[in-house]
Amino acid sequence: MNIYVILKQTFDTEEKIVIQDGNISDDGVKYVINPYDEYAIEEALRQKEQHGGNITVVSIGPSRLAEALRTALAMGADEAVHVSDDAIHGDEFSVSKVLAAYFNDQSYDLILGGNFSIDSGGGQVAIRLSQLLNIPHVSSIIKLDVIGAQAIVLRDSEGDTEKLEVTLPALFTAQQGLNDPRYPSLPGIMKAKKKPFHHLTLDDLGLTETEIYARTERLSLSLPPNRKSGQILQGELHEQAAQLVQLLKHSEVKAN
Amino acid sequence: MSKSYVVIAEVRDGKLRQVTLEALQSIGLAKEHEDTVAAVVLGHQISNIAEQLSQYVSGQIHVVDHKDLEFYNAEIHFSVIKEVLDTLSPHAVFLGHTASGRDLAPMIAAYLNAGQLSDVISIEKTESEVRYTRPLYAGKAFEQKIFTEGPQVITIRPNNIAVANISDAQAEIITVEYSPPLSLRTIVRDVIRKTSGKVDLTEAKIVVSGGRGVKSMDGFKPLQELADVLNGAVGASRAACDAGYCDYAMQIGQTGKVVTPEIYIACGISGAIQHLAGMSQSRIIIAINKDPEAPIFKLADYGIVGDLFVVVPLLTEEFKKALA
């Protein structure tokens, strides 16, 4: 089975956001594989363990991204593809176009990705890709069973669970609860150094900058306003409970 | 020339979802006076929904009513929407940032070769452009964006934009014949409704959330009782999900859901930065925690230092009295 994982590198979730000169500062910031994409990698490994095959991790971004791809190789992926080009400074439209150009030359059974990225939170790229490739997709999956050319998946839909049957090739995005990602082992890290690592540019994919220019543009960035420090209630707990309800009653809250 | 705006309406438990009315209001904020607004509504036995929508939309309402559309199937829903979009050639398509909206929007965007802005929380129109504000890092920062060219796809975060007002405009209701997609590769086998009749977490006006302090699956019971009294929803921190006390579907935070209710009641949640990212835009935050040093108190409007298993039932009783 040919399994592909599309991944993104993001700030660690512990990071505070600092805006400097109109941009988000990455000074001293720790980067990780987007947590949702980690579930996708783990799922790819489990599928390979069951059905055999080859896992390729694919990502688009600057040189620091190589670290995330190496981590995926150390977890057990077989090959990495790093698309890097100064001409790619786009949005989800651009990124999905670049990925589609890459996948048009590949043969794949399964493409896995994260449900969304925890930085921009767009949740677009994977689903756009499935459309561009004209393959079915199921987003936000919490279970995946591949049986021959079919996949039986469970999907989380705002707390409800949907069971779907999908014909492969197909694309799936991982939701929390799908699995528990493994850590790279020391032998895994050693082996990763020898695994194929492909570097591609727009030229290699037969794309030009004008074909992928962003459809959206950022005007400005801001931080959320600071909340005023609140009030710790005093007295016996039952008095505090009564007081809180009174306070809320007078705060013009529009409850249902 | 007038442009066409389209809202993809959403039905849940036989009712029009509030976020659809918020999306309609959003269109009102973005469009020019002469632009037209159409709605697309898909589902099974939804004539009442179309009637209801007609009170808000001046243009056409395209209704596709079929048993196949009872449950969401990305392939089927999209193939139907695609046909309607071909007729309307929209300048912009608005959806709720909900499970189905999040799923359909990128399909629509890819089909239209369009840009998409997801999870929009506010809209500002200037003389030359429409500016959309959306969160980054689940609300640790915000960005304002514009479209460089159309068409446009926008998803609206529930609970952030006012609902549209009923207008006296009478919409034209158009029944669209359902034709199934030629090749169907996805079949929905079963839908297990765990949230039937419950208030959806992202749309809830009041959220009662539990953290590691709830100690067990059963520990969520008093929280659910309080939420029920307030017609709210129950959420959780990652710590509670990781400990196996609840489903990940309930998780609020940078990984998980972002909520912006009127009242957020954090019970036994210490307040890790990832959790705060997911709830800090709530209008009023209440923290209940045994540890007076818990970081959540720095963010809370009102804090009660005490055991949640004592405080939450007391609150439930007080609210019952107040609402009686």
XYZ file of C-alpha atoms in Angstrom:
580
model
C 0.000 0.000 0.000
C 1.301 3.418 -0.938
C 0.692 5.681 2.017
C 1.383 9.404 2.039
C 1.232 11.800 4.952
C 1.058 15.537 4.406
C 2.386 17.456 7.348
C 3.111 20.931 8.602
C 5.542 22.264 11.127
C 4.031 24.518 13.790
C 4.987 26.366 16.957
C 4.921 24.180 20.040
C 1.577 24.632 21.834
C 3.418 25.985 24.901
C 4.666 29.010 22.993
C 3.390 32.476 23.781
C 2.768 34.644 20.752
C 4.817 37.811 20.417
C 4.235 40.337 17.646
C 7.337 42.190 16.485
C 7.457 44.648 13.574
C 4.042 43.519 12.400
C 4.953 39.845 12.315
C 4.748 36.946 14.728
C 8.218 36.603 16.203
C 9.841 33.174 15.972
C 12.731 34.194 18.162
C 13.712 31.178 20.270
C 10.472 29.429 19.384
C 10.359 25.644 19.546
C 8.885 24.027 16.433
C 7.052 20.703 16.404
C 5.128 18.582 13.919
C 1.557 19.899 13.946
C -0.031 17.736 16.691
C -2.884 16.579 14.430
C -0.383 15.573 11.735
C 1.392 13.413 14.311
C -1.758 11.305 14.578
C -1.693 11.011 10.779
C 1.929 9.758 10.836
C 1.146 7.270 13.593
C -1.872 5.996 11.663
C 0.254 5.555 8.533
C 2.730 3.478 10.565
C -0.038 1.296 11.987
C -1.558 0.744 8.543
C 1.828 -0.248 7.156
C 2.401 -2.620 10.066
C -0.887 -4.317 9.185
C -0.867 -4.220 5.405
C 2.725 -3.556 4.383
C 3.704 -0.818 1.977
C 5.653 2.389 1.865
C 5.145 5.641 3.757
C 6.169 8.982 2.282
C 5.884 12.184 4.299
C 5.415 15.352 2.267
C 5.649 18.958 3.350
C 6.107 22.450 2.006
C 8.154 25.075 3.801
C 11.491 26.623 4.682
C 14.700 24.735 5.498
C 13.913 24.323 9.220
C 11.089 21.999 8.127
C 13.679 19.276 7.411
C 13.780 18.662 11.154
C 10.074 17.764 11.249
C 10.462 15.464 8.251
C 13.475 13.766 9.900
C 11.363 13.217 13.024
C 8.692 11.527 10.900
C 11.377 9.322 9.314
C 12.684 8.484 12.777
C 9.151 7.492 13.820
C 9.206 5.013 10.944
C 8.222 6.708 7.680
C 10.239 5.477 4.681
C 10.793 8.583 2.579
C 10.497 12.333 2.903
C 9.649 14.965 0.318
C 10.481 18.560 1.103
C 9.086 21.126 -1.300
C 10.904 24.369 -0.758
C 10.858 27.433 -2.952
C 11.148 31.156 -2.283
C 8.290 31.642 -4.715
C 5.879 29.848 -2.368
C 4.601 32.477 0.018
C 0.984 31.725 -0.390
C -2.129 30.721 1.441
C -4.089 27.451 1.561
C -5.013 27.896 -2.097
C -1.326 27.969 -3.045
C -0.219 25.122 -0.796
C -2.967 22.773 -1.991
C -2.075 23.558 -5.631
C 1.577 22.687 -5.002
C 0.624 19.445 -3.239
C -1.763 18.508 -6.045
C 1.006 19.032 -8.594
C 3.215 16.679 -6.610
C 0.525 14.001 -6.169
C -0.441 14.078 -9.835
C 2.791 12.205 -10.539
C 2.436 9.694 -7.701
C 0.484 6.544 -7.240
C -1.244 6.478 -3.849
C -3.774 4.408 -1.948
C -4.017 6.441 1.203
C -3.275 10.093 1.938
C -3.387 11.117 5.578
C -3.215 14.546 7.151
C -4.215 16.395 10.295
C -7.707 17.691 10.936
C -6.337 21.240 11.043
C -3.117 22.992 11.919
C -2.893 24.538 15.353
C -1.241 27.724 14.056
C -3.350 29.114 11.228
C -6.281 26.800 11.958
C -7.559 27.010 8.392
C -8.463 23.340 8.053
C -8.441 23.651 4.289
C -5.372 22.163 2.646
C -6.082 18.435 2.961
C -9.706 18.683 1.837
C -8.794 21.024 -1.034
C -6.192 18.454 -2.078
C -8.748 15.627 -2.155
C -10.925 17.756 -4.446
C -8.034 18.673 -6.727
C -7.102 14.996 -6.996
C -10.748 13.971 -7.378
C -10.597 11.380 -4.628
C -13.031 10.993 -1.717
C -12.109 12.233 1.723
C -13.351 11.880 5.250
C -12.295 14.526 7.751
C -11.871 14.237 11.488
C -11.566 10.456 11.679
C -11.149 8.595 14.972
C -10.774 5.064 13.559
C -9.495 3.628 10.282
C -9.753 0.039 9.086
C -8.498 -0.796 5.611
C -10.053 -3.922 4.113
C -8.852 -4.531 0.563
C -9.743 -1.528 -1.563
C -12.185 -0.207 1.036
C -11.757 1.732 4.236
C -14.201 1.686 7.126
C -13.797 4.841 9.168
C -15.374 6.452 12.163
C -15.706 10.214 11.967
C -16.208 12.631 14.841
C -18.888 15.149 13.976
C -19.278 17.569 16.863
C -19.460 14.715 19.325
C -21.609 12.405 17.188
C -19.897 9.450 15.526
C -20.446 8.624 11.863
C -19.433 5.307 10.349
C -18.478 5.495 6.696
C -17.286 3.150 4.002
C -14.943 4.669 1.444
C -13.347 3.345 -1.719
C -9.577 3.850 -1.925
C -7.642 5.836 -2.970
C -8.922 8.301 -0.424
C -7.756 11.045 1.882
C -8.424 11.143 5.611
C -7.746 13.785 8.236
C -6.915 12.739 11.777
C -8.836 13.821 14.832
C -7.641 13.407 18.404
C -8.394 9.963 19.734
C -7.411 8.226 16.483
C -4.289 6.839 18.133
C -1.440 7.629 20.477
C 1.626 8.778 18.486
C 4.881 6.986 19.253
C 8.174 8.687 20.025
C 11.084 8.223 17.645
C 13.379 5.488 18.981
C 17.166 5.775 19.017
C 17.572 3.117 16.284
C 14.817 4.945 14.404
C 16.761 8.189 14.596
C 19.929 6.420 13.354
C 18.078 4.770 10.461
C 16.345 8.022 9.491
C 19.671 9.474 8.385
C 19.947 6.925 5.588
C 16.382 7.140 4.307
C 15.577 8.861 0.981
C 15.032 12.582 1.400
C 13.853 14.374 -1.736
C 14.082 18.114 -2.280
C 11.742 19.664 -4.814
C 11.156 23.158 -6.150
C 8.272 24.663 -8.105
C 10.261 24.017 -11.278
C 10.454 20.308 -10.471
C 6.675 20.258 -10.137
C 6.153 22.169 -13.359
C 4.506 25.085 -11.582
C 5.033 28.804 -11.921
C 4.613 31.463 -9.266
C 1.619 32.975 -11.071
C -0.292 29.688 -10.898
C -0.142 29.595 -7.120
C -0.329 33.194 -5.991
C -2.332 33.659 -2.810
C -6.023 34.483 -3.003
C -5.953 36.071 0.442
C -3.636 38.557 2.089
C -2.952 39.522 5.694
C -3.381 43.190 6.521
C -2.526 43.185 10.187
C -1.950 41.159 13.303
C -3.052 41.791 16.849
C -2.997 40.180 20.262
C -6.170 39.572 22.247
C -6.980 42.381 24.676
C -5.832 41.745 28.227
C -8.586 40.715 30.566
C -9.028 42.818 33.648
C -8.172 40.856 36.766
C -11.291 39.531 38.361
C -12.705 39.049 41.777
C -12.142 36.101 44.064
C -15.335 35.657 46.062
C -15.187 35.378 49.844
C -17.201 33.774 52.618
C -18.764 30.358 53.091
C -18.991 28.379 49.874
C -22.819 28.424 49.804
C -22.717 32.207 50.246
C -20.233 32.483 47.400
C -22.475 30.384 45.156
C -25.451 32.643 45.934
C -23.345 35.759 45.427
C -22.067 34.538 42.062
C -25.576 33.899 40.773
C -26.592 37.400 41.876
C -23.539 38.911 40.151
C -24.363 37.100 36.906
C -27.991 38.144 37.116
C -26.856 41.765 37.120
C -24.276 41.440 34.366
C -26.740 41.438 31.453
C -25.867 37.950 30.404
C -28.047 36.743 27.611
C -28.668 33.169 28.635
C -31.008 30.982 26.613
C -22.734 45.048 -11.485
C -24.468 43.321 -8.644
C -22.757 40.311 -7.163
C -24.250 37.106 -5.874
C -23.764 36.014 -2.254
C -24.694 32.526 -1.148
C -25.210 31.050 2.296
C -25.146 27.287 2.764
C -27.802 26.819 5.430
C -27.441 24.168 8.070
C -30.127 22.099 9.737
C -29.627 20.268 13.003
C -32.252 18.212 14.819
C -34.843 19.511 12.352
C -34.051 23.144 13.152
C -32.210 25.874 11.311
C -28.909 26.402 13.101
C -28.312 29.803 14.613
C -24.921 30.043 12.873
C -26.743 30.189 9.528
C -28.474 33.376 10.676
C -25.085 34.674 11.810
C -23.691 33.871 8.355
C -26.594 35.795 6.795
C -25.819 38.749 9.022
C -22.167 38.441 7.919
C -23.210 38.674 4.285
C -25.137 41.814 5.208
C -21.931 43.272 6.628
C -19.865 42.407 3.549
C -22.143 43.023 0.582
C -23.116 46.147 -1.312
C -26.731 47.253 -1.383
C -27.422 45.999 -4.908
C -25.874 42.561 -4.388
C -28.175 39.554 -4.195
C -28.338 36.941 -1.454
C -29.334 33.349 -2.036
C -29.537 30.410 0.334
C -29.020 26.726 -0.263
C -30.638 24.296 2.121
C -30.208 20.534 1.934
C -31.803 17.838 4.012
C -34.822 15.666 4.424
C -38.293 17.086 5.151
C -37.087 20.646 5.356
C -39.929 22.685 3.852
C -40.423 24.468 7.190
C -36.747 25.442 7.181
C -37.112 26.960 3.711
C -40.164 28.920 4.945
C -38.222 30.165 7.932
C -35.247 31.164 5.772
C -37.498 33.095 3.440
C -38.041 35.595 6.275
C -34.371 36.500 6.156
C -33.363 36.223 2.520
C -34.560 38.507 -0.229
C -33.212 36.434 -3.114
C -33.722 32.790 -3.960
C -33.770 29.844 -1.628
C -32.677 26.655 -3.313
C -34.140 23.687 -1.503
C -32.977 20.151 -2.096
C -35.112 17.746 -0.089
C -34.321 14.049 -0.265
C -33.860 11.039 2.001
C -30.247 10.738 0.753
C -29.550 14.120 2.324
C -30.779 13.226 5.802
C -27.252 12.553 7.025
C -24.190 14.462 5.959
C -22.193 12.758 3.228
C -19.444 15.017 1.855
C -19.666 13.564 -1.652
C -23.453 13.714 -1.964
C -23.849 17.106 -0.317
C -21.070 18.614 -2.359
C -22.350 17.271 -5.662
C -25.733 18.879 -4.961
C -24.210 22.183 -3.848
C -21.930 22.219 -6.897
C -24.945 22.177 -9.192
C -26.565 25.103 -7.403
C -23.297 27.041 -7.437
C -23.046 26.514 -11.191
C -26.390 28.292 -11.539
C -25.552 31.110 -9.154
C -21.853 31.759 -10.019
C -21.347 33.304 -6.595
C -18.957 36.075 -5.714
C -18.864 34.714 -2.165
C -20.113 31.651 -0.296
C -20.698 31.796 3.466
C -20.957 28.796 5.773
C -20.901 28.158 9.494
C -17.573 26.989 10.908
C -19.258 23.761 12.022
C -18.494 20.081 11.364
C -20.186 20.162 7.959
C -19.261 23.776 7.144
C -15.583 23.096 7.835
C -15.827 20.052 5.580
C -17.750 21.604 2.696
C -16.001 24.983 2.526
C -12.605 23.734 1.241
C -14.378 21.523 -1.314
C -16.295 24.551 -2.554
C -13.149 26.699 -2.500
C -11.168 24.143 -4.510
C -14.024 23.812 -6.999
C -14.331 27.581 -7.474
C -10.544 28.112 -7.483
C -11.287 30.456 -4.611
C -9.559 31.767 -1.553
C -11.046 30.821 1.781
C -11.016 32.467 5.178
C -11.977 30.055 7.953
C -13.379 30.712 11.406
C -14.073 34.416 10.872
C -15.118 36.249 14.035
C -15.707 39.790 12.750
C -16.151 41.680 9.508
C -15.381 45.292 8.748
C -16.181 47.031 5.474
C -14.167 50.023 4.360
C -14.682 52.027 1.191
C -12.338 49.832 -0.789
C -12.410 46.412 0.818
C -13.972 43.967 3.247
C -11.698 42.988 6.135
C -12.143 39.687 7.903
C -10.743 39.010 11.372
C -9.871 35.458 12.333
C -7.877 33.796 15.109
C -4.380 32.366 14.845
C -3.060 29.816 17.340
C -6.651 29.294 18.538
C -6.909 32.891 19.714
C -3.414 33.606 21.016
C -3.372 36.171 18.179
C -5.737 37.546 15.542
C -5.194 38.454 11.912
C -7.155 40.714 9.635
C -7.254 39.503 6.043
C -8.697 40.471 2.696
C -9.309 38.569 -0.500
C -6.960 39.546 -3.301
C -9.489 38.350 -5.840
C -12.769 36.438 -5.979
C -14.537 34.154 -5.660
C -14.494 33.959 -1.901
C -15.390 31.318 0.649
C -15.900 32.284 4.280
C -16.741 30.210 7.343
C -18.176 32.012 10.368
C -17.406 31.007 13.932
C -20.635 30.420 15.856
C -21.573 32.896 18.613
C -19.490 35.858 17.426
C -21.610 37.745 14.939
C -25.160 38.866 15.707
C -27.997 36.950 14.070
C -29.719 38.500 11.047
C -33.018 40.257 11.605
C -36.244 39.117 10.047
C -36.919 41.296 7.011
C -40.146 41.842 5.105
C -38.490 40.654 1.904
C -40.170 37.581 0.525
C -37.749 35.114 -0.927
C -38.487 32.908 -3.884
C -38.340 29.255 -2.872
C -36.947 27.068 -5.638
C -37.197 23.315 -5.345
C -34.156 21.695 -6.894
C -34.543 18.168 -8.168
C -32.156 15.838 -6.389
C -29.859 13.867 -8.646
C -27.393 11.532 -6.962
C -23.714 11.794 -7.935
C -22.741 9.561 -10.840
C -20.148 7.605 -8.953
C -20.470 7.391 -5.213
C -17.338 6.367 -3.383
C -18.455 7.181 0.140
C -21.343 5.539 1.955
C -22.555 6.597 5.394
C -23.287 3.326 7.183
C -24.375 4.590 10.548
C -24.678 7.752 12.591
C -24.413 7.369 16.333
C -26.071 10.410 17.856
C -24.462 11.126 21.193
C -25.450 14.757 21.245
C -29.070 14.488 20.106
C -31.125 17.224 21.685
C -28.075 18.600 23.474
C -26.704 22.076 22.972
C -23.699 22.061 20.662
C -20.495 23.027 22.452
C -19.360 25.674 19.963
C -22.804 27.293 19.832
C -23.608 27.102 23.542
C -24.201 30.354 25.418
C -22.979 28.731 28.615
C -20.174 26.207 28.831
C -19.351 24.241 31.977
C -15.904 22.718 31.631
C -14.055 20.143 33.660
C -10.351 19.502 34.062
C -8.198 16.993 35.845
C -10.032 18.045 39.029
C -13.149 16.079 38.027
C -11.072 12.976 38.847
C -13.161 10.456 36.894
C -15.779 9.958 34.203
C -18.437 10.196 36.928
C -16.941 13.481 38.033
C -18.538 15.141 34.990
C -22.042 14.360 36.327
C -22.408 17.439 38.557
C -21.085 19.557 35.651
C -23.678 18.095 33.307
C -26.416 18.810 35.888
C -25.339 22.443 36.090
C -25.139 22.691 32.283
C -28.628 21.182 31.961
C -30.110 23.742 34.365
C -28.494 26.542 32.334
C -29.269 24.993 28.936
C -25.518 24.922 28.333
C -22.958 22.408 27.146
C -20.170 20.531 28.900
C -16.562 20.872 27.779
C -13.240 19.624 29.043
C -9.564 20.428 29.214
C -6.995 18.267 27.498
C -5.869 16.911 30.870
C -9.346 15.473 31.477
C -9.467 13.945 27.963
C -5.964 12.500 28.212
C -6.860 10.965 31.580
C -9.744 9.173 29.852
C -12.482 10.967 31.815
C -14.234 12.108 28.633
C -14.296 12.088 24.861
C -11.858 14.218 22.851
C -14.891 15.715 21.121
C -15.367 17.744 24.317
C -11.856 19.156 24.414
C -11.453 22.921 24.472
C -8.064 24.441 23.694
C -5.417 24.981 21.068
C -5.742 21.348 20.096
C -9.485 20.923 20.232
C -12.337 23.368 20.055
C -12.405 27.101 20.532
C -15.469 28.402 22.360
C -16.724 31.919 22.942
C -19.813 31.604 25.137
C -21.446 34.292 27.266
C -20.406 32.410 30.404
C -17.576 29.916 30.766
C -17.418 28.007 34.031
C -14.049 26.273 34.484
C -14.221 23.542 37.135
C -11.036 21.954 38.394
C -9.071 23.397 35.483
C -5.694 24.854 36.350
C -5.416 26.938 33.176
C -2.586 25.749 30.930
C -1.750 28.188 28.107
C -3.174 25.765 25.522
C -6.523 25.641 27.308
C -6.667 29.402 27.794
C -6.207 29.850 24.028
C -9.466 27.978 23.480
C -11.691 29.862 25.925
C -10.171 33.228 26.826
C -12.509 35.118 24.478
C -15.554 34.036 26.508
C -17.513 37.017 27.778
C -17.549 36.082 31.465
C -15.163 33.521 32.893
C -15.796 31.822 36.220
C -13.163 29.621 37.810
C -13.739 27.035 40.516
C -10.563 25.445 41.816
C -9.185 24.164 45.102
C -5.806 25.721 44.378
C -5.893 29.512 44.935
C -2.657 29.779 42.906
C -4.154 28.170 39.765
C -3.363 30.371 36.707
C -7.032 30.244 35.638
C -7.853 32.735 38.431
C -5.714 35.397 36.713
C -8.057 35.272 33.742
C -11.360 34.711 35.533
C -13.886 37.471 36.152
C -15.109 35.627 39.241
C -13.297 32.964 41.172
C -14.378 30.560 43.868
C -11.612 28.784 45.739
C -13.058 25.438 46.738
C -13.735 21.822 45.866
C -15.753 21.633 42.656
C -17.717 18.681 44.035
C -19.032 20.992 46.753
C -19.253 24.239 44.793
C -20.858 23.005 41.547
C -23.936 21.405 43.213
C -24.352 24.560 45.316
C -24.295 26.635 42.132
C -26.797 24.315 40.466
C -29.196 24.832 43.397
C -28.721 28.617 43.342
C -29.325 28.812 39.582
C -32.421 26.600 39.931
C -33.769 29.045 42.528
C -32.856 32.066 40.419
C -34.422 30.631 37.264
C -37.546 29.294 38.984
